[in-house]
Short mmCIF file of C-alpha atoms and ligand atoms in Angstrom, two decimals:
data_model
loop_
_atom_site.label_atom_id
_atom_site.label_comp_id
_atom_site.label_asym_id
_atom_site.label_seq_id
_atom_site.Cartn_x
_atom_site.Cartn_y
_atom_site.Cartn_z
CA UNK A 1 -55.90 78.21 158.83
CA UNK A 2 -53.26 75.71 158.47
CA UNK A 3 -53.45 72.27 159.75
CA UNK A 4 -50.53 69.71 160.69
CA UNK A 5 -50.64 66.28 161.82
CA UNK A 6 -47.20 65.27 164.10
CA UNK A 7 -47.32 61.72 164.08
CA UNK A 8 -45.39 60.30 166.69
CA UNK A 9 -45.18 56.86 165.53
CA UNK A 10 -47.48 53.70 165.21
CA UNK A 11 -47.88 51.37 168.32
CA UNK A 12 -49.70 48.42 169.38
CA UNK A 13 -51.51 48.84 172.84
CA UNK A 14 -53.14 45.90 175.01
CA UNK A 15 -54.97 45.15 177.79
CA UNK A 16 -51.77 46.32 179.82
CA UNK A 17 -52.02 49.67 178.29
CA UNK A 18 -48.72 50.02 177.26
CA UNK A 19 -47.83 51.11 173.87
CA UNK A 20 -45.03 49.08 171.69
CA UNK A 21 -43.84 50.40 168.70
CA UNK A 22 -44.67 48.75 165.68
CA UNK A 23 -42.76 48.48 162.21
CA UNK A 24 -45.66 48.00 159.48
CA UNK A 25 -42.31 46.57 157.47
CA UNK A 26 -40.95 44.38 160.43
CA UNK A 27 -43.73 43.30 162.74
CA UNK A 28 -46.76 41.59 162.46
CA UNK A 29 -50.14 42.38 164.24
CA UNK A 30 -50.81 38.53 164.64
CA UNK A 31 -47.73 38.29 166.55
CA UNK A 32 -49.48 40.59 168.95
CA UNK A 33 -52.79 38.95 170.37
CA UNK A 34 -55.50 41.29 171.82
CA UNK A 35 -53.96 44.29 170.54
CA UNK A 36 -55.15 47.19 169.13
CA UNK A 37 -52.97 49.07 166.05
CA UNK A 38 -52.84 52.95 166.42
CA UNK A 39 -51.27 56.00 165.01
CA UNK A 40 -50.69 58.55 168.13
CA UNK A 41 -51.06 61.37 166.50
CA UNK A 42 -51.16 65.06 168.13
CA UNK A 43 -52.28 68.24 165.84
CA UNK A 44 -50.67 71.54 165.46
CA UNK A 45 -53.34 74.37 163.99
CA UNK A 46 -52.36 77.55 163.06
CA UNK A 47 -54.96 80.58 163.46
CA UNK A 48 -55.25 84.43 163.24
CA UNK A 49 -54.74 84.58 166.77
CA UNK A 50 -53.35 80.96 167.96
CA UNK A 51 -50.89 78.29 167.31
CA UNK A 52 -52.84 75.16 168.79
CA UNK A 53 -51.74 71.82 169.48
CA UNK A 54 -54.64 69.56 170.21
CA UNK A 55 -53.29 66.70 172.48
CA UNK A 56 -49.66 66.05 172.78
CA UNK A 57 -48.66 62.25 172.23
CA UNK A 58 -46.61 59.77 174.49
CA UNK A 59 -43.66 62.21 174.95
CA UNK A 60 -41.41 59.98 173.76
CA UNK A 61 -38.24 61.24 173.15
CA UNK A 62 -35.05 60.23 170.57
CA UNK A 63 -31.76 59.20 171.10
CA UNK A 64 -30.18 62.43 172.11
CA UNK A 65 -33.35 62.75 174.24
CA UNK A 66 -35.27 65.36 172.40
CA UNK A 67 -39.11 65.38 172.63
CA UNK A 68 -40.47 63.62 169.62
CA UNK A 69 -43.00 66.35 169.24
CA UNK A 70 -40.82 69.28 169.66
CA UNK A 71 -38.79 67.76 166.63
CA UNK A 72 -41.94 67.65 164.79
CA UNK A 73 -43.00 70.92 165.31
CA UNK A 74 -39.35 72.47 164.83
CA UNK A 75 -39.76 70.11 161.20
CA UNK A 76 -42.72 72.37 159.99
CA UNK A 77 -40.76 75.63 160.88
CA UNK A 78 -42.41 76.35 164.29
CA UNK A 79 -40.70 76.55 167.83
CA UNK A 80 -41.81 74.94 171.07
CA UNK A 81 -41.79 78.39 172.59
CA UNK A 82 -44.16 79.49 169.56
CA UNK A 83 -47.44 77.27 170.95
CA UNK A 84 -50.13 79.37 172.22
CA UNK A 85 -52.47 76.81 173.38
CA UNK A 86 -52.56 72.82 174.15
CA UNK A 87 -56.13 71.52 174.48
CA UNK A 88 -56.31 68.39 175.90
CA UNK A 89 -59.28 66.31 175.16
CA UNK A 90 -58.58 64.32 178.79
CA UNK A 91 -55.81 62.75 180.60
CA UNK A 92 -54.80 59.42 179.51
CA UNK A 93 -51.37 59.45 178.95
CA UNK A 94 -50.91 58.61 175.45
CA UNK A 95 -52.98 62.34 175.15
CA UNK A 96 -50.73 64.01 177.01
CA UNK A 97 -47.22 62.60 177.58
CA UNK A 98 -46.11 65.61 175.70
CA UNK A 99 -47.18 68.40 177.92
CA UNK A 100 -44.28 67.99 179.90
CA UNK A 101 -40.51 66.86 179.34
CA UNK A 102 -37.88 65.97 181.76
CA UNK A 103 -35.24 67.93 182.69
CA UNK A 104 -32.44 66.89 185.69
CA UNK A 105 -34.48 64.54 186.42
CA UNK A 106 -37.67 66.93 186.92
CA UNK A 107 -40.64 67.52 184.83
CA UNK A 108 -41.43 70.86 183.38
CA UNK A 109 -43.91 72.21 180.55
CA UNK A 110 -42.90 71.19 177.01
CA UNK A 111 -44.50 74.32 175.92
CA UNK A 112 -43.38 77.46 178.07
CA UNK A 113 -45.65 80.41 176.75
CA UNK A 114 -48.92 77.89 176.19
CA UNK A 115 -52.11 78.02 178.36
CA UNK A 116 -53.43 74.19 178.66
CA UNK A 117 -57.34 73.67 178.87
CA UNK A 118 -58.01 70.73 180.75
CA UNK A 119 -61.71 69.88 181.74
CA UNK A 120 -62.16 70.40 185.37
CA UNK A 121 -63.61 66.90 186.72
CA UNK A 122 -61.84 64.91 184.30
CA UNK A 123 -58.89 66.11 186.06
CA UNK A 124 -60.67 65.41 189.55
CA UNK A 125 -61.05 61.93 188.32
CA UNK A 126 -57.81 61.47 187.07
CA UNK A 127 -56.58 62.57 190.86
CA UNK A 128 -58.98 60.74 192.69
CA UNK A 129 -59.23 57.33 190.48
CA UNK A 130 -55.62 56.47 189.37
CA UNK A 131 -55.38 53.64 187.21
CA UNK A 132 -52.97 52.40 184.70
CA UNK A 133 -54.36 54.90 182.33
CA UNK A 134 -52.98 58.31 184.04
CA UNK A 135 -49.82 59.31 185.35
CA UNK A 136 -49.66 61.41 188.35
CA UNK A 137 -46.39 62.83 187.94
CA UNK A 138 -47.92 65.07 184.82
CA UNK A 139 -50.76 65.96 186.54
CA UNK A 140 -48.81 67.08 189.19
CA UNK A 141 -46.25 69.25 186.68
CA UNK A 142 -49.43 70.50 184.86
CA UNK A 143 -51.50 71.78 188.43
CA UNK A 144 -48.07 73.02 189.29
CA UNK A 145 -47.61 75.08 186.23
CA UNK A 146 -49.45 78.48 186.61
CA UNK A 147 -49.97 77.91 182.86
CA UNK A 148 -53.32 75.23 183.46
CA UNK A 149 -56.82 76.21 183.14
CA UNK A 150 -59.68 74.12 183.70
CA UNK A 151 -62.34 74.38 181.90
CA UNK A 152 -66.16 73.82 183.40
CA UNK A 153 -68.81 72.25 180.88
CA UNK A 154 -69.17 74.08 177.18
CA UNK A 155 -68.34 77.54 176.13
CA UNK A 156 -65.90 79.12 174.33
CA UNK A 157 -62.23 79.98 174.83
CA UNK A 158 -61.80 82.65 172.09
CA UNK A 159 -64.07 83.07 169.25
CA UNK A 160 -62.16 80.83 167.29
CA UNK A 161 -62.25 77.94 169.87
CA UNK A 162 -65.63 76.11 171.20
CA UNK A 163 -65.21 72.97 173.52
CA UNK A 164 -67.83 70.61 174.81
CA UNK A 165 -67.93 67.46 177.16
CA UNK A 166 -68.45 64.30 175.37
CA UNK A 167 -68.27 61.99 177.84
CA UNK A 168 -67.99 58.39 176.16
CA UNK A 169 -64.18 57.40 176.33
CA UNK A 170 -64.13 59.35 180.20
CA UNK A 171 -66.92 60.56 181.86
CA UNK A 172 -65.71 64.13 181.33
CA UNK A 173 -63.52 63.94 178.00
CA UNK A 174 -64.07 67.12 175.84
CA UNK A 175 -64.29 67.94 171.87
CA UNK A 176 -63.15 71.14 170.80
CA UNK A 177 -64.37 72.76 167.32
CA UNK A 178 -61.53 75.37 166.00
CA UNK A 179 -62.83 77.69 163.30
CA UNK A 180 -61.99 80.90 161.24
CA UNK A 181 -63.35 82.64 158.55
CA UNK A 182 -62.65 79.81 156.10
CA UNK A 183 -62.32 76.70 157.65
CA UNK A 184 -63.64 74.53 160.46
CA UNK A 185 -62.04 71.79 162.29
CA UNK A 186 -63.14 69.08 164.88
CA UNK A 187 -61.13 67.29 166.98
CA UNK A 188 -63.24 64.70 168.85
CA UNK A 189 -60.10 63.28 170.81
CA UNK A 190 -61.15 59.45 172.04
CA UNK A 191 -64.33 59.60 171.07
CA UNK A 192 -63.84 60.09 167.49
CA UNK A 193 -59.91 58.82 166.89
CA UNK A 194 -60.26 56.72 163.95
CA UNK A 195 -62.17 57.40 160.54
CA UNK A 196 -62.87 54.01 160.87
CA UNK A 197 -64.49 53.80 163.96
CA UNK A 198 -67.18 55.92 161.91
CA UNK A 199 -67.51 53.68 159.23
CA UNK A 200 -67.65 50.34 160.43
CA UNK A 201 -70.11 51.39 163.93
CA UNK A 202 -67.53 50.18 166.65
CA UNK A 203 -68.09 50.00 170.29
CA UNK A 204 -65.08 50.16 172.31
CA UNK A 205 -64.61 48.07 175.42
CA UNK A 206 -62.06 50.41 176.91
CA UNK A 207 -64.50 53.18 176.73
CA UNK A 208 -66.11 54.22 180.19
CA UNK A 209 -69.75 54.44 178.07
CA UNK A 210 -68.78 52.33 174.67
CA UNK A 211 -72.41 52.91 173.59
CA UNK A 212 -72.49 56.56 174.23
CA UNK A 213 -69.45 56.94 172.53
CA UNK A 214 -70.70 55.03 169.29
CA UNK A 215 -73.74 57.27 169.31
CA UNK A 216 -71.78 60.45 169.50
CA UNK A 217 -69.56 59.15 166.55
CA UNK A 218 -72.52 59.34 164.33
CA UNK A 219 -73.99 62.24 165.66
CA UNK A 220 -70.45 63.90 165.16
CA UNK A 221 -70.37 62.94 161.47
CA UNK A 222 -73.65 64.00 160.39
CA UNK A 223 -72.39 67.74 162.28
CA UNK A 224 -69.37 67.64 160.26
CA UNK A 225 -71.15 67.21 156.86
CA UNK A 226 -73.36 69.87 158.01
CA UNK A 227 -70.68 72.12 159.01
CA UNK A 228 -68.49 71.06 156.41
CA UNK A 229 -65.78 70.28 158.65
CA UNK A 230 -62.87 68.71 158.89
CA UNK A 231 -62.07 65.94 161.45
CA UNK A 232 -58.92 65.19 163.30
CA UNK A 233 -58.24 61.33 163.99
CA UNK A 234 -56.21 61.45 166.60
CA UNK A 235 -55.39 57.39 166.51
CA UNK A 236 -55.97 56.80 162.53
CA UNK A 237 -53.32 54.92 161.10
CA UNK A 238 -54.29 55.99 157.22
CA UNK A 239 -56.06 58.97 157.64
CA UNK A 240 -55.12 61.49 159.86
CA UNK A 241 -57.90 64.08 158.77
CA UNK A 242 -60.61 64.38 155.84
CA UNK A 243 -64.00 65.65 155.37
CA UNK A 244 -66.41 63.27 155.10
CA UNK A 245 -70.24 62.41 153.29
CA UNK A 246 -73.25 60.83 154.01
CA UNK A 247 -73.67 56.88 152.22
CA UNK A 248 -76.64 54.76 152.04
CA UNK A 249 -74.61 52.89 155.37
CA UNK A 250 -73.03 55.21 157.10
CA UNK A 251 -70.43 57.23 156.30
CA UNK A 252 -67.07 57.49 153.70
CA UNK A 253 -64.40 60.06 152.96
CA UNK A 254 -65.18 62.64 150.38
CA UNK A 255 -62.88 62.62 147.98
ZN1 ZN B 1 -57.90 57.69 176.16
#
């Protein structure tokens, strides 16, 4: 199975939730109070049956107003038209800006031939609840698509594909595990998005159960060095994916 990371650039997001690009060269995070640095950083996995994207960025597009992600995927020799699936660990919009791009003026799937899995109630939320978080107009393109399906709880989509809820970051954010004969992958979305958050024990204040999601983090590790997984960081600046081991504290990448 081969594995790609599409970064789509690094940012600084605040208590505003809106993302700024930032130049490691340029800008300084000090210049920036009460922000938080991340990599957005969607996945592309390619399996006996599947090309996958997990998550699909900001959707930000470049000058001559082509989807930052398409350009990425077109990079490693893949078309748009290509994708299979887009799992979508949940619905904040730095997840899934991506899943749709703007044509005339209206939205339509960035991905024409791919099935998106979207947990059922954390879209119910999303419509219900809308906060700075969400943006309705995607939600809208997506339920409009014929190409959504909503997943209910854990199960499997294929063989090759298991997801579960997490909870933590949403109440109803989902993991998926993606595996074939050789290799195993995790993508824990939110819940797991930096390699850091593993080592150092962090509870998030933006999460909707910080503490939950700090207990899942570990519980997630020790099931990847069991597994011998790797794990996708959706928001890690450094490391976008490695396999990790067990230390006398915690955790560290194995090398
Ligand atoms: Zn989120």
């Amino acid at each position: 199975m081969r594995l790609i990371a599409l970064p789509e650039g690094t940012y600084t997001v605040g208590l505003d939730k809106v993302f700024i690009p930032f130049n490691p060269k340029t800008d300084s995070i000090k210049d920036r109070p009460a922000s938080l640095l991340v990599e957005i950083q969607p996945f592309l996995l390619n399996t006996t049956h599947d090309i996958i994207l997990c998550d699909t960025g900001l959707g930000y597009t470049d000058t001559l107003g082509e989807l930052i992600l398409h350009k990425n995927i077109k990079s490693h020799g893949i078309m748009p038209e290509q994708i299979t699936k887009v799992l979508l660990s949940h619905l904040h919009f730095d997840h899934v800006g991506g899943t749709v791009v703007r044509e005339n003026g209206t939205l339509k799937l960035a991905f024409p031939r791919a099935t998106y899995y979207v947990q059922k109630k954390e879209f119910q939320k999303a419509m219900e609840a809308p906060s700075k978080s969400y943006r309705l107009e995607i939600l809208d393109a997506l339920l409009n698509s014929g190409q959504l399906e909503f997943l209910d709880g854990d199960g499997y989509i294929n063989e090759d594909i298991h997801y579960e809820i997490t909870g933590g970051h949403t109440e109803f954010h989902q993991a998926f595990t993606i595996k074939d004969d050789h290799d195993i992958f995790f993508f824990g979305g939110d819940v797991l998005p930096d390699l850091y958050q593993l080592i150092r024990k962090f509870v998030a204040k933006y999460d909707f159960d910080g503490k939950k999601s700090a207990e899942l983090r570990i519980a997630f590790g020790e099931r990847s060095i069991n597994q011998n997984s790797t794990l996708l960081f959706y928001h890690s600046i450094k490391v976008p994916f490695c396999k990790i081991v067990k230390t006398e504290i915690g955790f560290r990448v194995r090398e």
